[in-house]
Amino acid sequence: AADGAAPDPICADRPGQGNSSCTVPAGKIQFESTLVDWTRDRASGERTDALVIGETAIKLGLTSRADIELILSPYNQATVHSGGLRERAAGFGDVLVRAKYRLTADTSPVQATLLPFVKIPTTKRALGNGKVEGGLAVPIQWAIPGSPLSLTLGPELDLVADGDGRGHHLAMVQVAGLGVPLSSRLSVSADVLGAWDWDPAGTTRHYSAGASAALLLSNDVQLDAGVNLGLNRAAPDVQVYSGIALRF
């Protein structure tokens, strides 16, 4: 925002399956928290229910184009139902460290950002793979001329651990979405995601579609909710989530 003008509304990575192209303003601190995130997946005769509560991204604006981010996940629970038996594991999740650098000017109709990240394995083996992983995402947003719609793209290339734990391999994610404001405070969006994991043991493909809504309570407070549905067997069947974003 220009000097003396009201600050621009908060811009968060949530909701949706991708990331936003915006960064936190210089000197500002932003919290983006999952209130509740529940996922159900049925595969090979098993049903897995995953619950995440309180996962929070803590972001600090460094310049008008750059921020750093720490993502903490204090409570994760996975419950596996198989043949009448139930196994449950719960605990602190992995830690994610990210940085964002916006490549384009504030006034550009196309916004593009570099988003490198690394995962630090801090969770118990039952909830994670115990390996350092990382990647690079490039969130892109285009305000379509003559239309209230905005198009978002989220190409991402990751280096992830092999299933046998002996090395790392490449994986890729692609997200495409459309968003539209219904009012000055309420916006809705829909997106599709494709993910490809080229593990030496065999390639897996994951496709899902999502819908979400975000409500601005003020320029510095946003509430959101969304649902994602799996489009193939490798994807979780359903994910439902809600959250909040705060800027100080």
Tab-separated table of N, CA, C and O in Angstrom, residues 93-192:
chain	number	residue	atom	x	y	z
A	93	GLY	N	4.769	-33.156	14.166
A	93	GLY	CA	5.079	-33.440	12.772
A	93	GLY	C	6.449	-32.946	12.351
A	93	GLY	O	7.234	-32.431	13.151
A	94	ASP	N	6.753	-33.107	11.074
A	94	ASP	CA	7.998	-32.593	10.513
A	94	ASP	C	7.965	-31.061	10.460
A	94	ASP	O	6.891	-30.448	10.453
A	95	VAL	N	9.156	-30.461	10.399
A	95	VAL	CA	9.294	-29.004	10.307
A	95	VAL	C	9.673	-28.633	8.880
A	95	VAL	O	10.510	-29.293	8.247
A	96	LEU	N	9.065	-27.579	8.360
A	96	LEU	CA	9.340	-27.109	7.013
A	96	LEU	C	9.899	-25.689	7.076
A	96	LEU	O	9.330	-24.824	7.751
A	97	VAL	N	11.025	-25.465	6.414
A	97	VAL	CA	11.623	-24.131	6.322
A	97	VAL	C	11.535	-23.683	4.868
A	97	VAL	O	11.959	-24.415	3.957
A	98	ARG	N	10.973	-22.492	4.648
A	98	ARG	CA	10.765	-22.006	3.286
A	98	ARG	C	11.236	-20.557	3.166
A	98	ARG	O	11.349	-19.836	4.148
A	99	ALA	N	11.469	-20.144	1.937
A	99	ALA	CA	11.751	-18.742	1.627
A	99	ALA	C	10.971	-18.393	0.369
A	99	ALA	O	10.775	-19.236	-0.512
A	100	LYS	N	10.501	-17.146	0.297
A	100	LYS	CA	9.770	-16.697	-0.888
A	100	LYS	C	10.444	-15.457	-1.454
A	100	LYS	O	10.810	-14.547	-0.701
A	101	TYR	N	10.584	-15.418	-2.772
A	101	TYR	CA	11.080	-14.220	-3.439
A	101	TYR	C	10.230	-13.962	-4.670
A	101	TYR	O	10.171	-14.785	-5.585
A	102	ARG	N	9.552	-12.821	-4.668
A	102	ARG	CA	8.684	-12.468	-5.792
A	102	ARG	C	9.521	-11.847	-6.906
A	102	ARG	O	10.273	-10.899	-6.687
A	103	LEU	N	9.383	-12.387	-8.115
A	103	LEU	CA	10.183	-11.960	-9.255
A	103	LEU	C	9.607	-10.748	-9.966
A	103	LEU	O	10.338	-10.033	-10.663
A	104	THR	N	8.316	-10.495	-9.805
A	104	THR	CA	7.616	-9.493	-10.602
A	104	THR	C	7.234	-8.273	-9.766
A	104	THR	O	7.168	-8.334	-8.542
A	105	ALA	N	6.947	-7.170	-10.452
A	105	ALA	CA	6.579	-5.928	-9.782
A	105	ALA	C	5.155	-6.001	-9.237
A	105	ALA	O	4.335	-6.812	-9.693
A	106	ASP	N	4.857	-5.139	-8.245
A	106	ASP	CA	3.529	-5.119	-7.630
A	106	ASP	C	2.420	-4.924	-8.656
A	106	ASP	O	1.326	-5.477	-8.513
A	107	THR	N	2.689	-4.105	-9.671
A	107	THR	CA	1.650	-3.732	-10.637
A	107	THR	C	1.539	-4.691	-11.815
A	107	THR	O	0.677	-4.511	-12.670
A	108	SER	N	2.371	-5.696	-11.873
A	108	SER	CA	2.342	-6.626	-13.002
A	108	SER	C	1.083	-7.487	-12.954
A	108	SER	O	0.704	-7.999	-11.904
A	109	PRO	N	0.388	-7.663	-14.104
A	109	PRO	CA	-0.797	-8.538	-14.116
A	109	PRO	C	-0.444	-10.001	-13.901
A	109	PRO	O	-1.296	-10.797	-13.510
A	110	VAL	N	0.799	-10.356	-14.150
A	110	VAL	CA	1.278	-11.712	-13.893
A	110	VAL	C	2.292	-11.649	-12.759
A	110	VAL	O	3.272	-10.914	-12.828
A	111	GLN	N	2.033	-12.398	-11.701
A	111	GLN	CA	2.927	-12.457	-10.554
A	111	GLN	C	3.585	-13.832	-10.507
A	111	GLN	O	2.914	-14.854	-10.649
A	112	ALA	N	4.904	-13.846	-10.315
A	112	ALA	CA	5.642	-15.106	-10.238
A	112	ALA	C	6.619	-15.042	-9.071
A	112	ALA	O	7.244	-14.006	-8.828
A	113	THR	N	6.747	-16.156	-8.362
A	113	THR	CA	7.539	-16.204	-7.129
A	113	THR	C	8.355	-17.491	-7.081
A	113	THR	O	7.890	-18.546	-7.500
A	114	LEU	N	9.570	-17.385	-6.564
A	114	LEU	CA	10.379	-18.560	-6.278
A	114	LEU	C	10.148	-18.975	-4.831
A	114	LEU	O	10.175	-18.131	-3.930
A	115	LEU	N	9.941	-20.274	-4.610
A	115	LEU	CA	9.634	-20.775	-3.271
A	115	LEU	C	10.436	-22.048	-2.990
A	115	LEU	O	9.930	-23.168	-3.104
A	116	PRO	N	11.719	-21.906	-2.616
A	116	PRO	CA	12.491	-23.090	-2.215
A	116	PRO	C	12.146	-23.494	-0.789
A	116	PRO	O	11.790	-22.649	0.044
A	117	PHE	N	12.261	-24.781	-0.492
A	117	PHE	CA	11.916	-25.259	0.851
A	117	PHE	C	12.704	-26.522	1.176
A	117	PHE	O	13.178	-27.241	0.284
A	118	VAL	N	12.830	-26.789	2.489
A	118	VAL	CA	13.452	-28.018	2.951
A	118	VAL	C	12.649	-28.559	4.124
A	118	VAL	O	12.166	-27.793	4.964
A	119	LYS	N	12.474	-29.864	4.156
A	119	LYS	CA	11.769	-30.535	5.260
A	119	LYS	C	12.789	-31.133	6.212
A	119	LYS	O	13.685	-31.876	5.806
A	120	ILE	N	12.622	-30.784	7.503
A	120	ILE	CA	13.485	-31.325	8.551
A	120	ILE	C	12.703	-32.417	9.273
A	120	ILE	O	11.630	-32.148	9.821
A	121	PRO	N	13.197	-33.659	9.282
A	121	PRO	CA	12.425	-34.761	9.884
A	121	PRO	C	12.452	-34.693	11.410
A	121	PRO	O	13.457	-34.992	12.052
A	122	THR	N	11.340	-34.303	11.983
A	122	THR	CA	11.234	-34.185	13.443
A	122	THR	C	10.115	-35.050	14.014
A	122	THR	O	9.896	-35.038	15.222
A	123	THR	N	9.416	-35.783	13.165
A	123	THR	CA	8.311	-36.603	13.651
A	123	THR	C	8.755	-38.049	13.867
A	123	THR	O	9.814	-38.477	13.378
A	124	LYS	N	7.946	-38.801	14.588
A	124	LYS	CA	8.240	-40.211	14.820
A	124	LYS	C	8.061	-41.011	13.535
A	124	LYS	O	7.343	-40.603	12.608
A	125	ARG	N	8.713	-42.153	13.474
A	125	ARG	CA	8.734	-42.968	12.255
A	125	ARG	C	7.336	-43.359	11.786
A	125	ARG	O	7.075	-43.440	10.583
A	126	ALA	N	6.411	-43.567	12.705
A	126	ALA	CA	5.063	-43.984	12.320
A	126	ALA	C	4.309	-42.897	11.570
A	126	ALA	O	3.324	-43.177	10.884
A	127	LEU	N	4.780	-41.641	11.674
A	127	LEU	CA	4.092	-40.521	11.023
A	127	LEU	C	4.885	-39.920	9.871
A	127	LEU	O	4.382	-39.040	9.166
A	128	GLY	N	6.118	-40.333	9.677
A	128	GLY	CA	6.943	-39.772	8.613
A	128	GLY	C	8.016	-40.756	8.200
A	128	GLY	O	8.117	-41.870	8.721
A	129	ASN	N	8.878	-40.312	7.239
A	129	ASN	CA	9.915	-41.224	6.743
A	129	ASN	C	11.282	-40.962	7.362
A	129	ASN	O	12.251	-41.665	7.051
A	130	GLY	N	11.397	-39.933	8.210
A	130	GLY	CA	12.654	-39.669	8.891
A	130	GLY	C	13.765	-39.175	7.998
A	130	GLY	O	14.946	-39.233	8.384
A	131	LYS	N	13.446	-38.638	6.824
A	131	LYS	CA	14.456	-38.204	5.858
A	131	LYS	C	14.337	-36.709	5.561
A	131	LYS	O	13.239	-36.149	5.534
A	132	VAL	N	15.490	-36.073	5.315
A	132	VAL	CA	15.494	-34.694	4.836
A	132	VAL	C	15.059	-34.684	3.376
A	132	VAL	O	15.548	-35.477	2.567
A	133	GLU	N	14.123	-33.802	3.053
A	133	GLU	CA	13.636	-33.670	1.683
A	133	GLU	C	13.502	-32.181	1.361
A	133	GLU	O	13.522	-31.335	2.256
A	134	GLY	N	13.360	-31.846	0.096
A	134	GLY	CA	13.221	-30.438	-0.272
A	134	GLY	C	12.713	-30.284	-1.677
A	134	GLY	O	12.393	-31.262	-2.368
A	135	GLY	N	12.637	-29.029	-2.110
A	135	GLY	CA	12.158	-28.777	-3.459
A	135	GLY	C	12.062	-27.301	-3.777
A	135	GLY	O	12.453	-26.437	-2.977
A	136	LEU	N	11.537	-27.025	-4.949
A	136	LEU	CA	11.344	-25.655	-5.421
A	136	LEU	C	9.989	-25.550	-6.096
A	136	LEU	O	9.709	-26.277	-7.054
A	137	ALA	N	9.140	-24.654	-5.592
A	137	ALA	CA	7.856	-24.345	-6.226
A	137	ALA	C	7.954	-22.962	-6.867
A	137	ALA	O	8.733	-22.106	-6.425
A	138	VAL	N	7.155	-22.751	-7.900
A	138	VAL	CA	7.123	-21.451	-8.597
A	138	VAL	C	5.661	-21.023	-8.737
A	138	VAL	O	5.038	-21.214	-9.789
A	139	PRO	N	5.074	-20.458	-7.674
A	139	PRO	CA	3.685	-19.998	-7.766
A	139	PRO	C	3.553	-18.855	-8.783
A	139	PRO	O	4.345	-17.912	-8.777
A	140	ILE	N	2.524	-18.955	-9.615
A	140	ILE	CA	2.251	-17.951	-10.653
A	140	ILE	C	0.783	-17.580	-10.577
A	140	ILE	O	-0.083	-18.456	-10.460
A	141	GLN	N	0.486	-16.284	-10.653
A	141	GLN	CA	-0.897	-15.816	-10.626
A	141	GLN	C	-1.100	-14.784	-11.730
A	141	GLN	O	-0.285	-13.878	-11.912
A	142	TRP	N	-2.214	-14.919	-12.443
A	142	TRP	CA	-2.535	-14.009	-13.546
A	142	TRP	C	-3.928	-13.449	-13.334
A	142	TRP	O	-4.904	-14.203	-13.269
A	143	ALA	N	-4.008	-12.138	-13.193
A	143	ALA	CA	-5.301	-11.459	-13.131
A	143	ALA	C	-5.814	-11.311	-14.559
A	143	ALA	O	-5.293	-10.505	-15.335
A	144	ILE	N	-6.821	-12.087	-14.920
A	144	ILE	CA	-7.290	-12.141	-16.309
A	144	ILE	C	-7.925	-10.804	-16.688
A	144	ILE	O	-8.879	-10.358	-16.032
A	145	PRO	N	-7.407	-10.120	-17.714
A	145	PRO	CA	-7.919	-8.793	-18.083
A	145	PRO	C	-9.408	-8.824	-18.423
A	145	PRO	O	-9.901	-9.761	-19.065
A	146	GLY	N	-10.135	-7.800	-17.965
A	146	GLY	CA	-11.552	-7.690	-18.264
A	146	GLY	C	-12.408	-8.698	-17.539
A	146	GLY	O	-13.570	-8.913	-17.910
A	147	SER	N	-11.855	-9.340	-16.509
A	147	SER	CA	-12.578	-10.383	-15.800
A	147	SER	C	-12.221	-10.314	-14.322
A	147	SER	O	-11.094	-9.945	-13.959
A	148	PRO	N	-13.141	-10.707	-13.430
A	148	PRO	CA	-12.796	-10.777	-12.004
A	148	PRO	C	-11.987	-12.020	-11.663
A	148	PRO	O	-11.514	-12.160	-10.534
A	149	LEU	N	-11.822	-12.912	-12.624
A	149	LEU	CA	-11.142	-14.178	-12.366
A	149	LEU	C	-9.630	-14.012	-12.276
A	149	LEU	O	-9.039	-13.154	-12.943
A	150	SER	N	-9.035	-14.846	-11.465
A	150	SER	CA	-7.576	-14.945	-11.424
A	150	SER	C	-7.187	-16.404	-11.610
A	150	SER	O	-7.811	-17.312	-11.037
A	151	LEU	N	-6.172	-16.622	-12.434
A	151	LEU	CA	-5.677	-17.970	-12.719
A	151	LEU	C	-4.398	-18.189	-11.924
A	151	LEU	O	-3.498	-17.349	-11.938
A	152	THR	N	-4.308	-19.297	-11.227
A	152	THR	CA	-3.099	-19.639	-10.485
A	152	THR	C	-2.518	-20.943	-11.007
A	152	THR	O	-3.244	-21.870	-11.356
A	153	LEU	N	-1.193	-20.977	-11.075
A	153	LEU	CA	-0.466	-22.175	-11.465
A	153	LEU	C	0.595	-22.441	-10.402
A	153	LEU	O	1.131	-21.508	-9.806
A	154	GLY	N	0.902	-23.721	-10.186
A	154	GLY	CA	1.857	-24.061	-9.136
A	154	GLY	C	2.801	-25.174	-9.502
A	154	GLY	O	2.785	-26.232	-8.861
A	155	PRO	N	3.667	-24.978	-10.514
A	155	PRO	CA	4.644	-26.027	-10.810
A	155	PRO	C	5.638	-26.186	-9.656
A	155	PRO	O	6.060	-25.207	-9.034
A	156	GLU	N	5.996	-27.436	-9.369
A	156	GLU	CA	6.897	-27.727	-8.248
A	156	GLU	C	7.704	-28.976	-8.557
A	156	GLU	O	7.179	-29.959	-9.079
A	157	LEU	N	8.999	-28.925	-8.243
A	157	LEU	CA	9.878	-30.072	-8.413
A	157	LEU	C	10.505	-30.394	-7.056
A	157	LEU	O	11.069	-29.515	-6.399
A	158	ASP	N	10.397	-31.650	-6.625
A	158	ASP	CA	10.840	-32.056	-5.296
A	158	ASP	C	11.917	-33.132	-5.380
A	158	ASP	O	11.985	-33.904	-6.345
A	159	LEU	N	12.748	-33.190	-4.335
A	159	LEU	CA	13.688	-34.287	-4.142
A	159	LEU	C	13.247	-35.014	-2.885
A	159	LEU	O	13.351	-34.478	-1.775
A	160	VAL	N	12.719	-36.222	-3.055
A	160	VAL	CA	12.110	-36.953	-1.932
A	160	VAL	C	12.806	-38.294	-1.733
A	160	VAL	O	13.471	-38.819	-2.629
A	161	ALA	N	12.638	-38.835	-0.533
A	161	ALA	CA	13.316	-40.076	-0.167
A	161	ALA	C	12.713	-41.276	-0.887
A	161	ALA	O	11.493	-41.347	-1.092
A	162	ASP	N	13.567	-42.212	-1.261
A	162	ASP	CA	13.099	-43.477	-1.822
A	162	ASP	C	12.284	-44.227	-0.776
A	162	ASP	O	12.511	-44.095	0.427
A	163	GLY	N	11.345	-45.030	-1.251
A	163	GLY	CA	10.522	-45.800	-0.343
A	163	GLY	C	11.318	-46.748	0.531
A	163	GLY	O	10.929	-47.027	1.671
A	164	ASP	N	12.476	-47.244	0.024
A	164	ASP	CA	13.295	-48.155	0.827
A	164	ASP	C	14.289	-47.418	1.711
A	164	ASP	O	15.068	-48.047	2.436
A	165	GLY	N	14.283	-46.077	1.661
A	165	GLY	CA	15.146	-45.278	2.525
A	165	GLY	C	16.598	-45.225	2.119
A	165	GLY	O	17.434	-44.694	2.864
A	166	ARG	N	16.948	-45.709	0.934
A	166	ARG	CA	18.356	-45.812	0.548
A	166	ARG	C	18.863	-44.633	-0.284
A	166	ARG	O	20.058	-44.541	-0.561
A	167	GLY	N	17.997	-43.764	-0.702
A	167	GLY	CA	18.425	-42.647	-1.531
A	167	GLY	C	17.278	-41.677	-1.748
A	167	GLY	O	16.282	-41.699	-1.015
A	168	HIS	N	17.420	-40.813	-2.754
A	168	HIS	CA	16.393	-39.838	-3.079
A	168	HIS	C	16.089	-39.884	-4.574
A	168	HIS	O	16.904	-40.341	-5.377
A	169	HIS	N	14.919	-39.405	-4.928
A	169	HIS	CA	14.510	-39.349	-6.319
A	169	HIS	C	13.658	-38.099	-6.546
A	169	HIS	O	13.279	-37.416	-5.600
A	170	LEU	N	13.328	-37.830	-7.803
A	170	LEU	CA	12.540	-36.656	-8.146
A	170	LEU	C	11.043	-36.947	-8.084
A	170	LEU	O	10.593	-38.062	-8.364
A	171	ALA	N	10.304	-35.914	-7.726
A	171	ALA	CA	8.844	-35.939	-7.785
A	171	ALA	C	8.394	-34.572	-8.297
A	171	ALA	O	9.117	-33.577	-8.179
A	172	MET	N	7.206	-34.513	-8.840
A	172	MET	CA	6.710	-33.270	-9.426
A	172	MET	C	5.255	-33.043	-9.040
A	172	MET	O	4.483	-33.997	-8.916
A	173	VAL	N	4.896	-31.788	-8.828
A	173	VAL	CA	3.521	-31.398	-8.545
A	173	VAL	C	3.132	-30.286	-9.505
A	173	VAL	O	3.931	-29.389	-9.798
A	174	GLN	N	1.905	-30.342	-9.993
A	174	GLN	CA	1.353	-29.271	-10.823
A	174	GLN	C	-0.036	-28.929	-10.299
A	174	GLN	O	-0.860	-29.829	-10.098
A	175	VAL	N	-0.290	-27.646	-10.044
A	175	VAL	CA	-1.590	-27.184	-9.569
A	175	VAL	C	-2.088	-26.091	-10.510
A	175	VAL	O	-1.321	-25.222	-10.925
A	176	ALA	N	-3.365	-26.135	-10.841
A	176	ALA	CA	-4.005	-25.078	-11.629
A	176	ALA	C	-5.339	-24.747	-10.990
A	176	ALA	O	-6.108	-25.647	-10.639
A	177	GLY	N	-5.604	-23.456	-10.812
A	177	GLY	CA	-6.842	-23.066	-10.150
A	177	GLY	C	-7.399	-21.759	-10.673
A	177	GLY	O	-6.700	-20.968	-11.306
A	178	LEU	N	-8.689	-21.544	-10.392
A	178	LEU	CA	-9.368	-20.294	-10.721
A	178	LEU	C	-10.007	-19.747	-9.454
A	178	LEU	O	-10.622	-20.494	-8.681
A	179	GLY	N	-9.847	-18.441	-9.228
A	179	GLY	CA	-10.457	-17.794	-8.079
A	179	GLY	C	-11.290	-16.613	-8.504
A	179	GLY	O	-11.010	-15.970	-9.526
A	180	VAL	N	-12.330	-16.306	-7.726
A	180	VAL	CA	-13.188	-15.172	-8.045
A	180	VAL	C	-13.706	-14.566	-6.740
A	180	VAL	O	-14.097	-15.299	-5.824
A	181	PRO	N	-13.702	-13.238	-6.620
A	181	PRO	CA	-14.298	-12.611	-5.437
A	181	PRO	C	-15.808	-12.522	-5.582
A	181	PRO	O	-16.324	-12.115	-6.628
A	182	LEU	N	-16.538	-12.921	-4.551
A	182	LEU	CA	-17.988	-12.772	-4.559
A	182	LEU	C	-18.410	-11.443	-3.939
A	182	LEU	O	-19.520	-10.972	-4.169
A	183	SER	N	-17.512	-10.861	-3.138
A	183	SER	CA	-17.723	-9.549	-2.543
A	183	SER	C	-16.350	-9.015	-2.155
A	183	SER	O	-15.326	-9.658	-2.427
A	184	SER	N	-16.307	-7.865	-1.503
A	184	SER	CA	-15.025	-7.313	-1.077
A	184	SER	C	-14.386	-8.150	0.024
A	184	SER	O	-13.197	-8.002	0.304
A	185	ARG	N	-15.164	-9.012	0.661
A	185	ARG	CA	-14.666	-9.800	1.781
A	185	ARG	C	-14.630	-11.301	1.519
A	185	ARG	O	-13.886	-12.026	2.175
A	186	LEU	N	-15.431	-11.793	0.593
A	186	LEU	CA	-15.567	-13.234	0.374
A	186	LEU	C	-15.081	-13.617	-1.019
A	186	LEU	O	-15.481	-13.004	-2.011
A	187	SER	N	-14.217	-14.626	-1.079
A	187	SER	CA	-13.748	-15.146	-2.361
A	187	SER	C	-13.827	-16.667	-2.356
A	187	SER	O	-13.744	-17.308	-1.303
A	188	VAL	N	-14.000	-17.239	-3.534
A	188	VAL	CA	-14.058	-18.690	-3.684
A	188	VAL	C	-13.098	-19.108	-4.789
A	188	VAL	O	-12.750	-18.314	-5.670
A	189	SER	N	-12.670	-20.359	-4.745
A	189	SER	CA	-11.752	-20.858	-5.756
A	189	SER	C	-11.930	-22.351	-5.940
A	189	SER	O	-12.478	-23.051	-5.081
A	190	ALA	N	-11.465	-22.829	-7.084
A	190	ALA	CA	-11.463	-24.259	-7.391
A	190	ALA	C	-10.138	-24.585	-8.055
A	190	ALA	O	-9.587	-23.759	-8.802
A	191	ASP	N	-9.613	-25.778	-7.793
A	191	ASP	CA	-8.333	-26.137	-8.386
A	191	ASP	C	-8.236	-27.637	-8.620
A	191	ASP	O	-9.030	-28.424	-8.099
A	192	VAL	N	-7.265	-28.001	-9.422
A	192	VAL	CA	-6.929	-29.409	-9.651
A	192	VAL	C	-5.437	-29.579	-9.422
A	192	VAL	O	-4.646	-28.666	-9.669
